[in-house]
Coordinates of C-alpha atoms (C1' of nucleotides) in Angstrom, one line a residue:
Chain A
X1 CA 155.1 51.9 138.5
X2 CA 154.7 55.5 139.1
X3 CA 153.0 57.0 142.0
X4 CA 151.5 60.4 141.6
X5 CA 151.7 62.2 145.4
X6 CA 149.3 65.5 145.4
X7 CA 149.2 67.6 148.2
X8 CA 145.7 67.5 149.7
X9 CA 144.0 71.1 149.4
X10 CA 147.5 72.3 149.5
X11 CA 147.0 76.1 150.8
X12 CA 144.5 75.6 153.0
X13 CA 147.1 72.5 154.3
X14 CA 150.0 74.6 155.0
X15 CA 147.5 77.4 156.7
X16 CA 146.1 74.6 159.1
X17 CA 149.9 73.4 159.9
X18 CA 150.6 76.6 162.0
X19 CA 147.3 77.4 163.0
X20 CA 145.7 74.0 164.4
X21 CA 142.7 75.7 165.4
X22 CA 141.8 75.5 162.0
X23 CA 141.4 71.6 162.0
X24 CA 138.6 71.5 162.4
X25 CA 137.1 74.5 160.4
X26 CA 136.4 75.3 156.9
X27 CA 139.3 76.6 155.7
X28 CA 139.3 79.1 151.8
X29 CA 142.4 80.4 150.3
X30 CA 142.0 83.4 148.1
X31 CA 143.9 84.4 145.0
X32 CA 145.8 87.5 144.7
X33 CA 144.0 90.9 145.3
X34 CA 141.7 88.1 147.4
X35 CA 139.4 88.2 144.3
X36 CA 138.7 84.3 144.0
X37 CA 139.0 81.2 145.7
X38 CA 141.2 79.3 144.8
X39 CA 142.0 76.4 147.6
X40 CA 138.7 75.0 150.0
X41 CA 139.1 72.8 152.8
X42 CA 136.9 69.2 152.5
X43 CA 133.9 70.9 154.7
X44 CA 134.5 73.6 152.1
X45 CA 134.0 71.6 149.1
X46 CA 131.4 69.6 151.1
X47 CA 129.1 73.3 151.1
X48 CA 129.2 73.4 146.9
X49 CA 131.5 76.6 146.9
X50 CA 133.4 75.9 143.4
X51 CA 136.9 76.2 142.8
X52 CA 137.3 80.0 141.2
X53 CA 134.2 81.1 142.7
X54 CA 134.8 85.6 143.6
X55 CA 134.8 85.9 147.2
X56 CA 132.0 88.5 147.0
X57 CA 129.4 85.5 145.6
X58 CA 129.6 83.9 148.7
X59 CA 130.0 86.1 151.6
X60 CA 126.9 84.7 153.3
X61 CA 127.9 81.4 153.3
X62 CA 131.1 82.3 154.8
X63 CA 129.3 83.9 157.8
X64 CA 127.2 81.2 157.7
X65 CA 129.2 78.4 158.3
X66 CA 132.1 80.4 160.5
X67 CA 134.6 79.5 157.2
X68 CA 138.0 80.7 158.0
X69 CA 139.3 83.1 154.8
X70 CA 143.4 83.3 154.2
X71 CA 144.8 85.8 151.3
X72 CA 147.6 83.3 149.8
X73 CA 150.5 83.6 150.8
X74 CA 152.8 82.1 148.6
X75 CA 155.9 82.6 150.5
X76 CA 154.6 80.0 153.2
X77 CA 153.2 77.5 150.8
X78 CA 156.7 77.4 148.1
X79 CA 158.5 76.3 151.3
X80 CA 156.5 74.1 152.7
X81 CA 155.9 72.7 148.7
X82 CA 159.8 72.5 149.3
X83 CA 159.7 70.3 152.5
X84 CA 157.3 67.8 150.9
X85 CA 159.3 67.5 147.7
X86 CA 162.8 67.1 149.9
X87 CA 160.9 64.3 151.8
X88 CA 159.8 62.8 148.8
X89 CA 163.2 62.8 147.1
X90 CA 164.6 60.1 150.5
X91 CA 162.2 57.7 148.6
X92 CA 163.5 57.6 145.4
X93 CA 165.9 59.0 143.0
X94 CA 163.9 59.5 140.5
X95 CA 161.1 62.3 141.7
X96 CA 159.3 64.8 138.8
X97 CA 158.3 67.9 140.3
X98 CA 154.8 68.3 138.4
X99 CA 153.6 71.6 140.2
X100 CA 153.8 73.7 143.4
X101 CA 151.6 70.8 145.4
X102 CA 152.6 67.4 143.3
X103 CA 155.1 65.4 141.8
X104 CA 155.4 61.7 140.2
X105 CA 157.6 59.4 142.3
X106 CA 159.0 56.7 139.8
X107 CA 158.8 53.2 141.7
X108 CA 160.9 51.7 139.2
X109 CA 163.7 49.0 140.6
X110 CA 162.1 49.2 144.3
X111 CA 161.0 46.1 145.6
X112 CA 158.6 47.0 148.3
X113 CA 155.5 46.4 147.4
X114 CA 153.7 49.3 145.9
X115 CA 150.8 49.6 148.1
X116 CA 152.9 49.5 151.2
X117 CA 155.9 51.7 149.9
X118 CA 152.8 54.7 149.1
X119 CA 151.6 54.2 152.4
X120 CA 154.8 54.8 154.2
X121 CA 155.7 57.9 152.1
X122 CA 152.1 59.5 152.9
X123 CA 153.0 59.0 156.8
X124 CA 156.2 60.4 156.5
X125 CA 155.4 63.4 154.5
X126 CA 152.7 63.9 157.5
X127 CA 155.3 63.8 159.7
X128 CA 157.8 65.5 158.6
X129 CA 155.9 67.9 157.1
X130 CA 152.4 68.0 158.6
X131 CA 151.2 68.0 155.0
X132 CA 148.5 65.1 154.3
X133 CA 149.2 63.9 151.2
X134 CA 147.2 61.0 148.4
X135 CA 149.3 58.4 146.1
X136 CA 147.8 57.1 143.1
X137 CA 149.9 54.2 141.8
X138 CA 149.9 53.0 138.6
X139 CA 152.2 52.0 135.2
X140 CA 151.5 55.2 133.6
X141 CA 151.0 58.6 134.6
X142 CA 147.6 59.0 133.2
X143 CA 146.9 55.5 135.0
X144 CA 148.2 57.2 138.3
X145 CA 146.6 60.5 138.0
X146 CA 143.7 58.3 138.0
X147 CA 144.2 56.2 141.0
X148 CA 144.9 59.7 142.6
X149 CA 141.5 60.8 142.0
X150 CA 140.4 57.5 143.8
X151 CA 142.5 57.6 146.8
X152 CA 141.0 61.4 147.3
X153 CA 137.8 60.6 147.1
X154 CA 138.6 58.2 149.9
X155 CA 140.1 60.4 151.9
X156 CA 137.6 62.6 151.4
X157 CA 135.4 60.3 152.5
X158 CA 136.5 59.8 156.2
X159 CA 137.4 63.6 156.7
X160 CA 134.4 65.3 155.8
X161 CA 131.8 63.6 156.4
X162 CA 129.9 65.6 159.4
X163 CA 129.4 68.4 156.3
X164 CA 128.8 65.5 154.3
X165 CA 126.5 65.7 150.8
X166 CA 129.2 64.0 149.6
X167 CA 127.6 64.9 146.1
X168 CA 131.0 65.4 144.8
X169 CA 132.3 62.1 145.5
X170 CA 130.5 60.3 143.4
X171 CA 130.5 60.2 139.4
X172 CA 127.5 61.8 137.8
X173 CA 126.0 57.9 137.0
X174 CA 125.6 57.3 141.0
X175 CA 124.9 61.1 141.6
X176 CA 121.7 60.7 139.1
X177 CA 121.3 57.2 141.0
X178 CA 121.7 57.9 144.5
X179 CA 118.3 60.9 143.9
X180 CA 116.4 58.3 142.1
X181 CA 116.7 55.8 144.4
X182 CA 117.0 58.4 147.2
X183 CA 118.6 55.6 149.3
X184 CA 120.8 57.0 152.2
X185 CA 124.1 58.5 151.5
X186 CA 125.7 55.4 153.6
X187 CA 124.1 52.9 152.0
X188 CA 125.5 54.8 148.7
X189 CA 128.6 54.8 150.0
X190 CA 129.0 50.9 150.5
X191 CA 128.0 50.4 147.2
X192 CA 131.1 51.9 145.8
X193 CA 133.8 49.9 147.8
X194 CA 136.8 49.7 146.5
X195 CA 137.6 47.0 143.5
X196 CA 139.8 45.0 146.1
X197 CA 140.1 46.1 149.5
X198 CA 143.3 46.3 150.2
X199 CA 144.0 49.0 147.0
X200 CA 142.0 51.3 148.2
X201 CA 142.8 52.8 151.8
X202 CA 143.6 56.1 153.7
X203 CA 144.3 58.4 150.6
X204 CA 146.8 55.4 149.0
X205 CA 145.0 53.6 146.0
X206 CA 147.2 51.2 143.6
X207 CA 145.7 50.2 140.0
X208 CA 147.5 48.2 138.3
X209 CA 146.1 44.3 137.1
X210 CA 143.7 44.2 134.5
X211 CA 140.5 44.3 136.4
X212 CA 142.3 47.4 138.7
X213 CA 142.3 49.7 135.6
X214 CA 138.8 48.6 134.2
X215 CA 137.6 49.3 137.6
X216 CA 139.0 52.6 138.4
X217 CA 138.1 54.2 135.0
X218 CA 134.8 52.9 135.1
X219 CA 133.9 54.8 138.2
X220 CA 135.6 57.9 136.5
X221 CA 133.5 60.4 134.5
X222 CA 135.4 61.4 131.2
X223 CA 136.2 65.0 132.2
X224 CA 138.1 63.7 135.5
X225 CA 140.6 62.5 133.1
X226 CA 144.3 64.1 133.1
X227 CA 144.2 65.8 129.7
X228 CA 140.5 66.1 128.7
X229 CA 139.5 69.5 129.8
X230 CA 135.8 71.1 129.8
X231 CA 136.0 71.3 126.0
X232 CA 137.0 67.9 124.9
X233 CA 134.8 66.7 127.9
X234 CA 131.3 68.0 125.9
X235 CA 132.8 66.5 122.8
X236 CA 133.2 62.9 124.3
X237 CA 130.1 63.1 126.3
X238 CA 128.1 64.1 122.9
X239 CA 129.2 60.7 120.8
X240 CA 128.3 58.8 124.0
X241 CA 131.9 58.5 125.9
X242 CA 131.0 59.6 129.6
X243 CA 133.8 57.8 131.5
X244 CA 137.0 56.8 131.1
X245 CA 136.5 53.6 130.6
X246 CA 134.8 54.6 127.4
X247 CA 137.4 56.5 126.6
X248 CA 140.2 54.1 127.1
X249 CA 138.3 51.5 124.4
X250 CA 137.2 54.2 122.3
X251 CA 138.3 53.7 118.6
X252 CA 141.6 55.8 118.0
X253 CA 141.5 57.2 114.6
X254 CA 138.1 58.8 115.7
X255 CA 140.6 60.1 119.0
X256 CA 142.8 61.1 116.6
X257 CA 140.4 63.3 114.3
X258 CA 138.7 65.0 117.2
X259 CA 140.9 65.2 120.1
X260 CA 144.3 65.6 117.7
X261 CA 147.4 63.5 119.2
X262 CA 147.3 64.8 122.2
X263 CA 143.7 63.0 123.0
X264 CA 145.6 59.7 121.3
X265 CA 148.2 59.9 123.9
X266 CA 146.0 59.9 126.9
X267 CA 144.1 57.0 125.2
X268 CA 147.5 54.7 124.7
X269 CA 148.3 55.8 128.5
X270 CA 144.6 54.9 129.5
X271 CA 145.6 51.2 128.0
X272 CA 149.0 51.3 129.9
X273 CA 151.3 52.6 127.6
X274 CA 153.5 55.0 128.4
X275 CA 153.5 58.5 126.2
X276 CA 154.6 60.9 128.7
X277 CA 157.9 60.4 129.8
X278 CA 159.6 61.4 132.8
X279 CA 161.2 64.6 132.8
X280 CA 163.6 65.0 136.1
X281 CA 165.5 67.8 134.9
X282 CA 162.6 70.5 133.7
X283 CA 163.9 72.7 130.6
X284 CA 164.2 76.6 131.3
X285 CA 161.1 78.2 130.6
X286 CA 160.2 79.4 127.2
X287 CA 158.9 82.3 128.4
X288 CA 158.0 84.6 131.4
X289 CA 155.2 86.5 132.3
X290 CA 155.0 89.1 135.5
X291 CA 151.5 90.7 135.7
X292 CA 149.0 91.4 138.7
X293 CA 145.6 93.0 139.0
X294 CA 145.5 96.5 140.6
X295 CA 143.9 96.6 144.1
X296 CA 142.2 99.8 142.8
X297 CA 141.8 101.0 139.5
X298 CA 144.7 103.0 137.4
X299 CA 144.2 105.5 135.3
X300 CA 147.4 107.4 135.6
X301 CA 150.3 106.7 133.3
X302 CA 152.9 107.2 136.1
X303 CA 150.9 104.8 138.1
X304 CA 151.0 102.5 135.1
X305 CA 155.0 102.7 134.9
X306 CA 155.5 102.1 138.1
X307 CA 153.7 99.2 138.1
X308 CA 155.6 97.9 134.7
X309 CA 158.2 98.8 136.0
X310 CA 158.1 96.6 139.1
X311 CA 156.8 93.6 136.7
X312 CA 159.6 94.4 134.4
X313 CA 162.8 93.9 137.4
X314 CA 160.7 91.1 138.8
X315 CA 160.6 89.1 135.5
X316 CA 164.5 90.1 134.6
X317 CA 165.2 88.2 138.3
X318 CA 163.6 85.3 137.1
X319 CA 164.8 85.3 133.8
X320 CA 168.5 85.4 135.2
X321 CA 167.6 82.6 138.1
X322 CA 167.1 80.6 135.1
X323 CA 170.6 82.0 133.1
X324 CA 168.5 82.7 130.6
X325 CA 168.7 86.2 127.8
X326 CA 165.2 87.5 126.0
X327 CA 164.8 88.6 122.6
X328 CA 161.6 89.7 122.8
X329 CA 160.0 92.2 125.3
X330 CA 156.0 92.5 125.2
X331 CA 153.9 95.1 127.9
X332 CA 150.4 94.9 128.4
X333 CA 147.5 96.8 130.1
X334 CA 144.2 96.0 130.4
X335 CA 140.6 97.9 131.6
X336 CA 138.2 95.5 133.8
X337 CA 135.8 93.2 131.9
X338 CA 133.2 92.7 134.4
X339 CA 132.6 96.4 135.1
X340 CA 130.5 98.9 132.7
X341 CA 132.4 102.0 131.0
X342 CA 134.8 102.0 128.2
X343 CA 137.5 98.9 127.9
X344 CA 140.9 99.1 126.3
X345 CA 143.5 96.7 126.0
X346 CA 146.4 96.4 124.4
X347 CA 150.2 95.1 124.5
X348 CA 153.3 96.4 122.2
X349 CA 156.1 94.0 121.8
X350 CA 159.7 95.3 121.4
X351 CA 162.9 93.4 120.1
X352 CA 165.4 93.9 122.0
X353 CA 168.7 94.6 119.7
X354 CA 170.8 92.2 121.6
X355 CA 169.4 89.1 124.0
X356 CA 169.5 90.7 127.5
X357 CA 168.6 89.6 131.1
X358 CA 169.8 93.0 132.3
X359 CA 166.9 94.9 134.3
X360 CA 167.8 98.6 133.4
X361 CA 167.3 97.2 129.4
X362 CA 164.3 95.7 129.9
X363 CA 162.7 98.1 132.4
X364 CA 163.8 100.8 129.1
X365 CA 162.1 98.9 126.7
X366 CA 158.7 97.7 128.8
X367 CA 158.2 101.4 129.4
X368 CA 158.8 102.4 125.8
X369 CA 156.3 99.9 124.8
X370 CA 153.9 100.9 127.6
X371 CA 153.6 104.9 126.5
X372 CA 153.1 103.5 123.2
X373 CA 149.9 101.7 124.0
X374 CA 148.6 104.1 127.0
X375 CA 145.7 106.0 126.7
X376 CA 143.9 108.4 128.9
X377 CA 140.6 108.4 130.3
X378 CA 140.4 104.5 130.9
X379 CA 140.1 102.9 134.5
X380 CA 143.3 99.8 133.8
X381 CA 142.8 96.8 135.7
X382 CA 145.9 94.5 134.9
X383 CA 149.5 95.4 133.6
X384 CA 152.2 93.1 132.9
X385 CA 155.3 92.2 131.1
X386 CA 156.0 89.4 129.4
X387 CA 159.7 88.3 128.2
X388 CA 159.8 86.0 124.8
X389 CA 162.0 84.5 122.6
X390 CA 164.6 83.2 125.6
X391 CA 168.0 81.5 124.8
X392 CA 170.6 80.1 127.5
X393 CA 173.1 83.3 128.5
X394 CA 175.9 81.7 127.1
X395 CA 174.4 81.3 123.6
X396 CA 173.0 85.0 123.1
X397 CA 173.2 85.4 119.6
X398 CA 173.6 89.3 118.8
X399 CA 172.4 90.7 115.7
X400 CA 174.9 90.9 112.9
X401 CA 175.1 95.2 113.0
X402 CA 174.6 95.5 116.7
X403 CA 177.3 96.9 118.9
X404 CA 179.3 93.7 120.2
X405 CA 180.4 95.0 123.0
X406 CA 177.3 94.9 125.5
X407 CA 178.1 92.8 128.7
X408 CA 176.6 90.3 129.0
X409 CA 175.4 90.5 132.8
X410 CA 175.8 93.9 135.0
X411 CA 177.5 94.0 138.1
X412 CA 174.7 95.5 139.5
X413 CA 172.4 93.1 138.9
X414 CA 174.5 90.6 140.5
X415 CA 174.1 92.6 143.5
X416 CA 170.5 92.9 143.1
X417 CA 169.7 89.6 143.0
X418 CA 172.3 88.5 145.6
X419 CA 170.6 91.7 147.9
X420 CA 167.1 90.6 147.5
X421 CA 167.8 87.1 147.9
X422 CA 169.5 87.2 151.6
X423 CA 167.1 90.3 152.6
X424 CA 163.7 89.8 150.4
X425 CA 162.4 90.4 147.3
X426 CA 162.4 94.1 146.5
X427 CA 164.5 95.5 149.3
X428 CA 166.8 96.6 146.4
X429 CA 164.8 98.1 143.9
X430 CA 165.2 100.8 140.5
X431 CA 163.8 104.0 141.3
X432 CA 161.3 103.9 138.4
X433 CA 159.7 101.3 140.9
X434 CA 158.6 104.1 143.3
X435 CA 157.7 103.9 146.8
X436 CA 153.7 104.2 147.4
X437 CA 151.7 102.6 145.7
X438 CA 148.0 102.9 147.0
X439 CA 146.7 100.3 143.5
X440 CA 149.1 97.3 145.1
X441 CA 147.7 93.9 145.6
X442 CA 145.1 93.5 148.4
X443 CA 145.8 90.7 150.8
X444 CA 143.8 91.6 153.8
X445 CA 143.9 87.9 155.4
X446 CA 147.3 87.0 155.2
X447 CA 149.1 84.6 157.9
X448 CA 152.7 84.9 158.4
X449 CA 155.6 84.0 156.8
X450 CA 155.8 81.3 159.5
X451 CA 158.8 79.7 157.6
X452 CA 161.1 82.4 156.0
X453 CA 160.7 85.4 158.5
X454 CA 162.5 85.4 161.8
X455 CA 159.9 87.7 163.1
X456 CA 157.0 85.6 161.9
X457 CA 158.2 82.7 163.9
X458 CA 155.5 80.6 165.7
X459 CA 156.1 81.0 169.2
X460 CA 155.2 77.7 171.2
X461 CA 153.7 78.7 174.8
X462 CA 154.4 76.0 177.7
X463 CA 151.9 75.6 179.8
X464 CA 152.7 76.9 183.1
X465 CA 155.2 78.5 181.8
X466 CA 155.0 82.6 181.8
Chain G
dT1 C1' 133.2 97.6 146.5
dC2 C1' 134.6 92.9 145.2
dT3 C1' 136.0 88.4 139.5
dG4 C1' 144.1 85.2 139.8
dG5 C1' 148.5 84.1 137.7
dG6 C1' 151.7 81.4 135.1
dG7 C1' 152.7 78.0 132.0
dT8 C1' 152.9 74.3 127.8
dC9 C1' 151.7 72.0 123.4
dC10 C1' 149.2 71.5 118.9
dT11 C1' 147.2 72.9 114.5
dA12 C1' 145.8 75.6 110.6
dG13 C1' 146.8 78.9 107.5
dG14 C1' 149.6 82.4 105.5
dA15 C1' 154.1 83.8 103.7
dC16 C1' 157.8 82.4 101.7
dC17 C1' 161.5 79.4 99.3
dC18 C1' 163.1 76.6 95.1
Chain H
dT1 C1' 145.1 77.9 75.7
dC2 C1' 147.9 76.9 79.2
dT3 C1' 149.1 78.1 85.5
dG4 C1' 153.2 72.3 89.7
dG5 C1' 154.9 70.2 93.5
dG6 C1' 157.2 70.1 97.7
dG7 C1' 158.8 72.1 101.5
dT8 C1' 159.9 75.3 105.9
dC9 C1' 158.9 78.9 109.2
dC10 C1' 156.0 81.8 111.8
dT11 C1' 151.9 83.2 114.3
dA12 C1' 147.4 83.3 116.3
dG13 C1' 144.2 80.8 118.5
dG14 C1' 142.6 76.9 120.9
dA15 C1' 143.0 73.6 124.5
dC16 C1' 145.0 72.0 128.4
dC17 C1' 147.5 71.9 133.2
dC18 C1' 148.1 73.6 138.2

DNA sequence: TCTGGGGTCCTAGGACCC
DNA sequence: TCTGGGGTCCTAGGACCC
């Protein structure tokens, strides 16, 4: 069995640990520049506000309903993702670190009963942690993402229910039911009782016999499916397959023609096979990308290289934290879609003569590549760099006419990295960086960096105590 | 005024090889 | 008059994930 652990709104989580106050609140996380939402408490989700939605669309609500707004601060929330993974690892050897706020916990060879053994890990990540956490449990990881969805909705239930219109607990069969019949929410809410009731309990939901799967998927509408996104979704729903139940018995050569094989492996792990295998030991990345929005618009091209320039030493770091050289060196720049006036974008890729993780090389050529594309008289929204065509330091192959003797890393990157690691990220910095930069990144409601800042330290007042 | 950022995989079609 | 068959590699675009 695999258990699928997913941080429950994960931002807004790790904002409410150090600030209790916000318990009780809604709670909104915004992405960079603090353009979007991107994480909502339950009571949040409870008011309708959609995932994505700009900040701007629904300032009135926030005053409305006294919802607390965070910029993100992704310092706080990579170590606390840290904590909960740590914690996760005392459980079982076998842990796959999915994304910033989940991972799959492979049950395989422990005895404990599943349902129990979920339950104990989601109290011990809430205490060690403070992080409330859900476990779907099943044979696959489809199967588990699945009982995940369950398990939240749950949760969901008994947390948010004073904000209630729990419209979005309910698949879109009992949504159109519960108006028709317009029978109280509660009485709604019985109706869907768990299959047996010991699965289903405080964020925890185990499918696994038979009549487990049949009944999980049947209570979950096609697009809630791991894999099937908005696109596919429409597809399915047109020739008639609305849950993933449906989907699960659907015929698979038809799968195969319209969703490709990627559609036939969700199907087979619908049916409890397993396609998607466990992958403990992720691969480097095949590629890197640094880019942000400006905070204001950017018309200069100075402005422009400073911020490539940044992108460019930020995505050489990475690129060595992974021991990794790149061929290929792309630069992009980009005017703003939603706004009227002219728009330009454009990128220019370079090839680097030699694989390279050395910043001063890469910095050369993402600037070469950015006064090729520039062009005056545009407002630029978005620059970034991205680094292609990777290959493991070790194996740089150099091109048969090329000078050999480039080295293969620079002393002073070493001392970069090893600088910015003990004393922050861009304390140590190439000139070409700059100092001010009035377009950075907005983040105008940012907590502190409770966990990785000596200054930002919580300080815990005793009562009675001065 | 204000609209995120970073990834992966798959397929079709073109270019090219013998 | 007649114009094959089989294969690989690369890329752009689409779809998905968080």
């Amino acid at each position: 069995m695999i258990a699928l652990v997913d941080c429950n709104n994960f931002y807004c989580s790790c904002e409410r640990v150090f600030q209790p106050a916000l318990e009780n609140r809604p709670v909104v996380v915004l992405s960079n520049n603090d353009g979007c939402i991107v994480a909502r408490s339950a009571e949040v989700k409870a008011l309708g506000i959609a995932m994505g939605t700009p900040l701007f669309k629904v300032r009135e609500l926030i005053q409305k309903h006294n919802i607390a707004v965070r910029s993100s601060n992704y310092t706080l929330y990579g170590d606390m993702s840290h904590r909960v993974m740590r914690t996760l690892e005392a459980f079982s050897p076998d842990v796959e670190i999915y994304s910033i706020d989940e991972a799959f916990v492979y049950l395989d060879g422990i005895r404990a009963d599943p349902y129990d053994y979920a339950a104990r890990i989601r109290a011990t990540v809430s205490r060690h942690t403070g992080i409330p956490v859900s476990l779907g449990v099943g044979p696959t990881k489809t199967l588990a993402k699945a009982a995940n969805k369950l398990a939240k909705r749950r949760h969901a239930t008994e947390t948010s229910n004073s904000f209630v219109n729990n419209a979005f607990l309910k698949n879109s069969a009992e949504r159109q039911a519960d108006t028709e019949t317009g029978l109280p929410l509660d009485a709604v809410r019985k109706k869907e009782e768990s299959p047996t009731p010991k699965t289903i309990h405080e964020g925890v939901a185990v499918v696994n016999t038979p009549s487990e799967q049949a009944q999980t998927l049947a209570v979950l509408d096609v697009e809630d499916v791991w894999g099937v996104g908005p696109r596919n979704a429409r597809k399915l729903r047109r020739a008639g397959i609305t849950t993933a139940l449906l989907l699960r018995d659907a015929d698979l050569q038809w799968i195969r023609k319209t969703l490709t094989v990627t559609g036939v492996r969700t199907v087979l792990e619908l049916r409890g096979q397993r396609c998607f295998q466990a992958d403990m030991t992720p691969e480097p990345n095949r590629q890197i990308v640094r880019s942000r929005s400006f905070g204001r618009p950017v018309t200069r091209l100075e402005e422009l290289e400073q911020a490539v320039a940044m992108h460019a030493g930020r995505a050489a770091e990475k690129l060595r934290a992974q021991k990794s050289a790149a061929g290929l060196v792309s630069v992009f720049v980009m005017t703003n879609r939603h706004k009227q006036g002219p728009q330009y974008g454009n990128s220019a890729t370079l090839k680097l003569a030699i694989p390279s993780d050395a910043t001063d090389t890469i910095l050369a050529a993402a600037l070469k590549g950015l006064r090729r594309i520039y062009r005056p008289g545009y407002a630029f929204k978005k620059a970034g760099v991205m680094l292609m065509d990777l290959s493991p330091v070790a194996a740089a192959q150099p091109m048969l006419f090329a000078e050999l003797q480039a080295p293969q890393s620079s002393p002073l990157d070493e001392t970069l990295d090893a600088v910015n690691r003990r004393f922050g990220s861009q304390t140590l910095r190439y000139a070409a960086v700059g100092f001010d930069h009035p377009w950075a990144m907005r983040r105008e409601h940012r907590s502190p960096q409770y966990t990785t800042q000596w200054s930002d330290l919580p300080i815990v007042k005793v009562s009675g105590s001065p």
